[in-house]
Short mmCIF file of C-alpha atoms in Angstrom, two decimals:
data_model
loop_
_atom_site.label_atom_id
_atom_site.label_comp_id
_atom_site.label_asym_id
_atom_site.label_seq_id
_atom_site.Cartn_x
_atom_site.Cartn_y
_atom_site.Cartn_z
CA MET A 29 0.95 -12.93 20.03
CA HIS A 30 4.39 -13.46 18.53
CA ILE A 31 4.29 -13.26 14.78
CA GLY A 32 7.51 -13.94 12.95
CA VAL A 33 8.65 -12.66 9.61
CA GLY A 34 10.07 -15.98 8.49
CA SER A 35 8.64 -19.09 6.87
CA ALA A 36 6.55 -20.09 9.83
CA GLY A 37 5.37 -16.73 10.99
CA LEU A 38 4.86 -14.61 8.11
CA ARG A 39 3.66 -14.79 5.19
CA ALA A 40 1.22 -13.08 7.50
CA GLY A 41 3.62 -10.19 8.19
CA ILE A 42 5.09 -9.26 4.84
CA LEU A 43 2.28 -10.64 2.68
CA SER A 44 -0.40 -8.96 4.75
CA SER A 45 1.43 -5.69 4.32
CA LEU A 46 1.64 -6.09 0.55
CA PRO A 47 -0.31 -3.59 -1.53
CA ARG A 48 -3.96 -4.70 -1.79
CA VAL A 49 -3.54 -5.37 -5.50
CA CYS A 50 -1.67 -8.63 -4.90
CA LEU A 51 -3.86 -10.04 -2.17
CA ALA A 52 -6.60 -11.51 -4.32
CA ARG A 53 -7.57 -15.14 -4.46
CA SER A 54 -5.75 -16.96 -7.21
CA SER A 55 -8.96 -17.10 -9.27
CA VAL A 56 -9.35 -13.31 -9.27
CA PRO A 57 -7.20 -11.33 -11.74
CA VAL A 58 -4.86 -8.87 -10.05
CA TRP A 59 -6.44 -5.85 -11.70
CA SER A 60 -10.01 -6.73 -10.72
CA CYS A 61 -9.16 -6.37 -7.02
CA LYS A 62 -7.95 -2.84 -7.32
CA THR A 63 -11.01 -1.25 -8.90
CA SER A 64 -9.71 2.23 -8.26
CA LEU A 65 -6.72 1.58 -10.51
CA TRP A 66 -8.36 0.21 -13.62
CA THR A 67 -11.54 2.25 -14.02
CA THR A 68 -11.59 5.92 -14.84
CA LYS A 69 -15.15 7.15 -15.37
CA GLY A 70 -18.56 6.80 -13.75
CA GLN A 71 -19.41 4.84 -10.64
CA LEU A 72 -17.20 2.22 -9.12
CA PRO A 73 -17.88 -1.18 -10.69
CA LEU A 74 -19.21 -4.08 -8.67
CA VAL A 75 -16.31 -5.54 -6.74
CA SER A 76 -15.74 -9.27 -6.49
CA THR A 77 -17.51 -11.29 -3.83
CA THR A 78 -14.13 -11.95 -2.23
CA HIS A 79 -13.26 -8.29 -2.00
CA LYS A 80 -16.66 -7.34 -0.57
CA HIS A 81 -16.32 -10.07 2.05
CA LEU A 82 -12.90 -8.79 3.07
CA LEU A 83 -14.09 -5.20 3.26
CA SER A 84 -17.02 -6.34 5.39
CA THR A 85 -14.65 -8.21 7.71
CA SER A 86 -12.44 -5.14 7.94
CA SER A 87 -15.38 -2.89 8.74
CA THR A 88 -16.57 -5.25 11.48
CA VAL A 89 -13.13 -5.34 13.11
CA PHE A 90 -12.85 -1.56 12.82
CA GLN A 91 -16.31 -0.93 14.34
CA ASP A 92 -15.57 -3.36 17.17
CA SER A 93 -12.43 -1.43 18.02
CA LEU A 94 -14.42 1.79 18.08
CA SER A 95 -17.17 0.40 20.29
CA GLU A 96 -14.57 -0.85 22.77
CA THR A 97 -13.17 2.66 23.21
CA LYS A 98 -16.40 4.72 23.33
CA THR A 99 -16.17 5.27 27.07
CA THR A 100 -12.59 6.52 27.03
CA PRO A 101 -11.72 10.23 27.19
CA ASN A 102 -11.62 12.05 23.87
CA VAL A 103 -7.87 12.18 23.22
CA ALA A 104 -6.83 12.53 19.58
CA PRO A 105 -3.79 10.25 19.16
CA HIS A 106 -2.84 11.77 15.80
CA PHE A 107 -1.95 15.16 17.32
CA LYS A 108 1.69 15.38 18.33
CA ARG A 109 0.92 17.04 21.66
CA ASN A 110 -1.22 14.03 22.66
CA LEU A 111 1.25 11.28 21.84
CA GLY A 112 2.26 10.96 25.47
CA VAL A 113 -1.33 11.06 26.78
CA LYS A 114 -2.84 7.67 27.57
CA LYS A 115 -6.55 7.01 27.43
CA GLU A 116 -8.22 5.56 30.49
CA ASN A 117 -7.90 1.75 30.49
CA GLU A 118 -6.01 1.97 27.21
CA THR A 119 -4.07 -1.07 26.05
CA SER A 120 -1.40 -1.26 23.36
CA GLU A 121 -3.94 -2.81 20.97
CA LYS A 122 -6.24 0.24 20.91
CA THR A 123 -4.11 3.08 19.59
CA MET A 124 -4.92 3.10 15.87
CA ASP A 125 -8.69 3.54 15.79
CA TYR A 126 -8.32 6.80 13.84
CA LEU A 127 -7.19 4.93 10.70
CA LEU A 128 -9.51 4.34 7.74
CA PRO A 129 -11.22 0.93 7.46
CA HIS A 130 -9.21 -1.36 5.19
CA PRO A 131 -9.27 -5.01 4.05
CA ILE A 132 -8.03 -7.57 6.57
CA TRP A 133 -6.67 -10.79 5.07
CA SER A 134 -6.68 -14.24 6.64
CA GLU A 135 -3.60 -16.45 6.43
CA ASP A 136 -5.44 -18.82 4.09
CA GLU A 137 -6.19 -15.98 1.66
CA VAL A 138 -2.61 -14.75 1.87
CA GLN A 139 -1.28 -18.19 1.00
CA LYS A 140 -3.34 -18.20 -2.22
CA VAL A 141 -1.71 -15.09 -3.63
CA THR A 142 -0.34 -15.48 -7.16
CA VAL A 143 1.61 -13.06 -9.33
CA THR A 144 -0.41 -11.94 -12.35
CA HIS A 145 0.11 -9.44 -15.13
CA ARG A 146 -2.21 -7.37 -17.31
CA GLU A 147 -0.85 -7.10 -20.84
CA PRO A 148 -0.86 -3.49 -22.09
CA GLU A 149 -3.26 -3.00 -24.97
CA LYS A 150 -4.00 0.66 -25.64
CA ARG A 151 -1.39 3.36 -26.06
CA ALA A 152 -2.01 4.66 -22.55
CA ASP A 153 -1.43 1.15 -21.19
CA LYS A 154 1.84 0.74 -23.06
CA LEU A 155 3.09 4.19 -22.11
CA ALA A 156 2.29 3.51 -18.44
CA TYR A 157 3.90 0.05 -18.50
CA TYR A 158 7.15 1.11 -20.12
CA THR A 159 7.38 4.21 -17.91
CA VAL A 160 7.23 1.98 -14.82
CA GLN A 161 9.81 -0.40 -16.33
CA LEU A 162 12.12 2.53 -17.04
CA PHE A 163 11.77 3.83 -13.48
CA ARG A 164 12.43 0.39 -12.04
CA LEU A 165 15.52 -0.21 -14.16
CA GLY A 166 16.93 3.19 -13.29
CA PHE A 167 16.36 2.80 -9.56
CA ASP A 168 17.66 -0.78 -9.41
CA ASN A 169 20.91 0.22 -11.10
CA PHE A 170 21.33 3.49 -9.23
CA SER A 171 20.69 1.89 -5.82
CA GLY A 172 22.90 -1.12 -6.57
CA PHE A 173 20.01 -3.54 -6.05
CA ASN A 174 20.94 -5.54 -9.15
CA PHE A 175 24.59 -5.91 -8.19
CA GLY A 176 26.03 -8.30 -5.64
CA LYS A 177 24.19 -10.08 -2.86
CA ARG A 178 20.82 -8.70 -1.80
CA THR A 179 21.28 -7.83 1.84
CA GLU A 180 18.81 -6.65 4.46
CA SER A 181 20.00 -3.10 3.91
CA LYS A 182 19.41 -3.32 0.15
CA TRP A 183 15.93 -4.75 0.58
CA LEU A 184 14.88 -2.14 3.11
CA ARG A 185 16.30 0.67 1.01
CA ARG A 186 14.27 -0.58 -1.94
CA VAL A 187 11.06 -1.08 0.05
CA ILE A 188 11.28 2.32 1.75
CA PHE A 189 11.86 4.19 -1.49
CA LEU A 190 9.13 2.23 -3.30
CA GLU A 191 6.57 3.07 -0.62
CA THR A 192 7.43 6.78 -0.58
CA VAL A 193 6.47 6.77 -4.27
CA ALA A 194 3.49 4.42 -4.01
CA GLY A 195 1.84 6.58 -1.35
CA VAL A 196 1.59 9.61 -3.65
CA PRO A 197 -0.95 8.63 -6.38
CA GLY A 198 -3.82 7.81 -4.02
CA MET A 199 -3.52 11.13 -2.21
CA VAL A 200 -3.19 13.18 -5.40
CA GLY A 201 -6.03 11.32 -7.11
CA GLY A 202 -8.27 11.56 -4.06
CA MET A 203 -7.62 15.29 -3.70
CA LEU A 204 -8.36 15.99 -7.37
CA ARG A 205 -11.55 13.94 -7.31
CA HIS A 206 -12.59 15.72 -4.10
CA LEU A 207 -12.13 19.09 -5.80
CA ARG A 208 -13.97 17.83 -8.88
CA SER A 209 -16.90 16.73 -6.72
CA LEU A 210 -17.01 20.21 -5.14
CA ARG A 211 -16.86 21.99 -8.49
CA ARG A 212 -19.56 19.89 -10.09
CA MET A 213 -21.59 19.66 -6.89
CA GLU A 214 -22.18 15.95 -7.37
CA ARG A 215 -21.38 12.70 -5.60
CA ASP A 216 -18.17 10.79 -6.24
CA HIS A 217 -19.60 7.30 -5.60
CA GLY A 218 -16.82 6.03 -3.34
CA TRP A 219 -13.75 7.04 -5.32
CA ILE A 220 -12.41 9.59 -2.84
CA HIS A 221 -12.50 7.21 0.13
CA THR A 222 -10.97 4.37 -1.91
CA LEU A 223 -8.06 6.47 -3.12
CA LEU A 224 -7.35 8.05 0.27
CA GLU A 225 -7.49 4.66 1.98
CA GLU A 226 -5.03 3.36 -0.61
CA ALA A 227 -2.66 6.25 0.13
CA GLU A 228 -2.85 5.47 3.85
CA ASN A 229 -2.33 1.78 3.19
CA GLU A 230 0.88 2.52 1.29
CA ARG A 231 2.05 4.88 4.03
CA MET A 232 1.61 2.11 6.59
CA HIS A 233 3.86 -0.12 4.47
CA LEU A 234 6.45 2.64 4.78
CA MET A 235 5.96 2.97 8.55
CA THR A 236 6.46 -0.79 8.89
CA ALA A 237 9.74 -0.69 6.96
CA LEU A 238 10.95 2.33 8.94
CA ASP A 239 10.52 0.29 12.11
CA LEU A 240 13.31 -1.92 10.76
CA LYS A 241 15.64 0.72 9.32
CA LYS A 242 16.15 4.43 9.80
CA PRO A 243 17.25 6.06 6.52
CA SER A 244 20.28 8.30 6.33
CA LYS A 245 20.08 12.04 5.76
CA LEU A 246 21.26 11.55 2.18
CA PHE A 247 18.50 9.02 1.51
CA THR A 248 15.92 11.34 3.08
CA PHE A 249 17.14 14.17 0.87
CA MET A 250 16.79 11.96 -2.22
CA VAL A 251 13.23 11.03 -1.22
CA LEU A 252 12.44 14.73 -0.76
CA GLY A 253 13.70 15.52 -4.26
CA ALA A 254 11.92 12.55 -5.85
CA GLN A 255 8.66 13.42 -4.10
CA GLY A 256 8.81 17.05 -5.17
CA ILE A 257 9.22 16.01 -8.79
CA PHE A 258 6.80 13.07 -8.80
CA VAL A 259 3.93 14.81 -7.00
CA ASN A 260 3.88 17.68 -9.47
CA ILE A 261 4.24 15.47 -12.53
CA PHE A 262 1.51 13.10 -11.33
CA PHE A 263 -0.76 16.04 -10.47
CA ILE A 264 -0.51 17.42 -14.01
CA ALA A 265 -0.75 13.96 -15.58
CA TYR A 266 -3.94 13.17 -13.64
CA LEU A 267 -5.53 16.39 -14.89
CA LEU A 268 -4.62 15.49 -18.47
CA SER A 269 -5.26 11.75 -18.47
CA PRO A 270 -6.66 9.91 -15.43
CA MET A 271 -6.62 6.69 -17.46
CA PHE A 272 -2.86 6.85 -17.93
CA CYS A 273 -2.36 7.54 -14.22
CA HIS A 274 -4.51 4.61 -13.14
CA ARG A 275 -2.66 2.30 -15.51
CA PHE A 276 0.66 3.64 -14.23
CA VAL A 277 -0.28 2.86 -10.63
CA GLY A 278 -1.57 -0.57 -11.63
CA TYR A 279 1.77 -1.50 -13.20
CA LEU A 280 3.63 0.08 -10.27
CA GLU A 281 1.69 -2.21 -7.94
CA GLU A 282 2.51 -5.20 -10.12
CA GLU A 283 6.17 -4.43 -9.57
CA ALA A 284 5.51 -4.19 -5.84
CA VAL A 285 3.95 -7.65 -5.90
CA ILE A 286 6.99 -9.04 -7.72
CA THR A 287 9.34 -7.32 -5.27
CA TYR A 288 7.63 -8.63 -2.13
CA THR A 289 7.22 -12.11 -3.61
CA LYS A 290 10.97 -12.30 -4.28
CA LEU A 291 11.65 -11.07 -0.77
CA ILE A 292 9.52 -13.83 0.75
CA GLU A 293 11.21 -16.42 -1.45
CA GLU A 294 14.61 -15.26 -0.18
CA ILE A 295 13.37 -15.49 3.41
CA ASP A 296 12.11 -19.02 2.81
CA ASN A 297 15.27 -20.27 1.07
CA GLY A 298 17.57 -18.79 3.71
CA THR A 299 19.11 -15.99 1.64
CA MET A 300 17.53 -13.48 4.01
CA ALA A 301 18.20 -15.49 7.15
CA GLU A 302 18.09 -12.30 9.25
CA TRP A 303 14.31 -12.20 8.90
CA GLN A 304 13.47 -15.87 9.36
CA ASN A 305 12.99 -15.54 13.11
CA LYS A 306 12.45 -11.80 13.48
CA SER A 307 9.11 -10.62 14.84
CA ALA A 308 6.86 -8.51 12.63
CA PRO A 309 6.87 -4.85 13.75
CA GLU A 310 4.09 -3.99 16.21
CA ILE A 311 2.67 -1.35 13.87
CA ALA A 312 2.11 -4.04 11.23
CA THR A 313 0.44 -6.51 13.59
CA LYS A 314 -1.98 -3.80 14.71
CA TYR A 315 -2.80 -2.28 11.34
CA TRP A 316 -3.32 -5.56 9.45
CA LYS A 317 -4.71 -7.38 12.52
CA LEU A 318 -2.16 -10.17 12.13
CA GLY A 319 -3.36 -13.26 13.94
CA VAL A 320 -6.92 -11.90 14.44
CA ILE A 321 -8.54 -13.87 11.59
#
């Protein structure tokens, strides 16, 4: 199926690859969809009916893909030495069954996305919010995003860098909660899976963008430096105050929603004409099952 990135074809491509936080129905506040971001203690709260339905749909699609490949030889696609090995009767649609189950969004649900904002109330909220705003202002000015016309190169540079940062918190949080569960010898009630799936989800956003642009060595070096600093800071911050870290990620995701919404608006109004008729990358159509539901 041909799925475009423009007005006609995708909202399903870019919107379906938005962070989960923005893909709620318009009647559901943005922070209620991302339960892992806004709760810090005890069991996971009851998720909305919409979110549970989407997770159920995702699980069904995932299990179907597994059942279709049960009779194929046991080749692990995630090992580098096996990348060139094809499973018996393998098609191009059955190469990502090792990924974690994740929400799959229909086009109707994607079209109902609205930008929302949670006003900071406590000191941790305000500190997290203004930290994100400071980071965004610094990066926008340093990268030249706020100056001149926003080109395809500028957008991809912004998206790629954003996703290299957004993929860190889920992995760090999931690892620390995993270690905490081992130390205390008690269940984690779904947190570890949720955070690790979120980290993978963000990484797939990055893989999608990289299909459109290969970063330079200088950009890669900058990402390496930023990651080395951010991972260690976030690791220490999560040990000291999980609440602050969850709020920080929540506001970071709000900025991601704003960024992708502006991008889609520029595609629709012709500013980003390069993407109006471009097909969505194959990795995106497979991971988010574009066109399946």
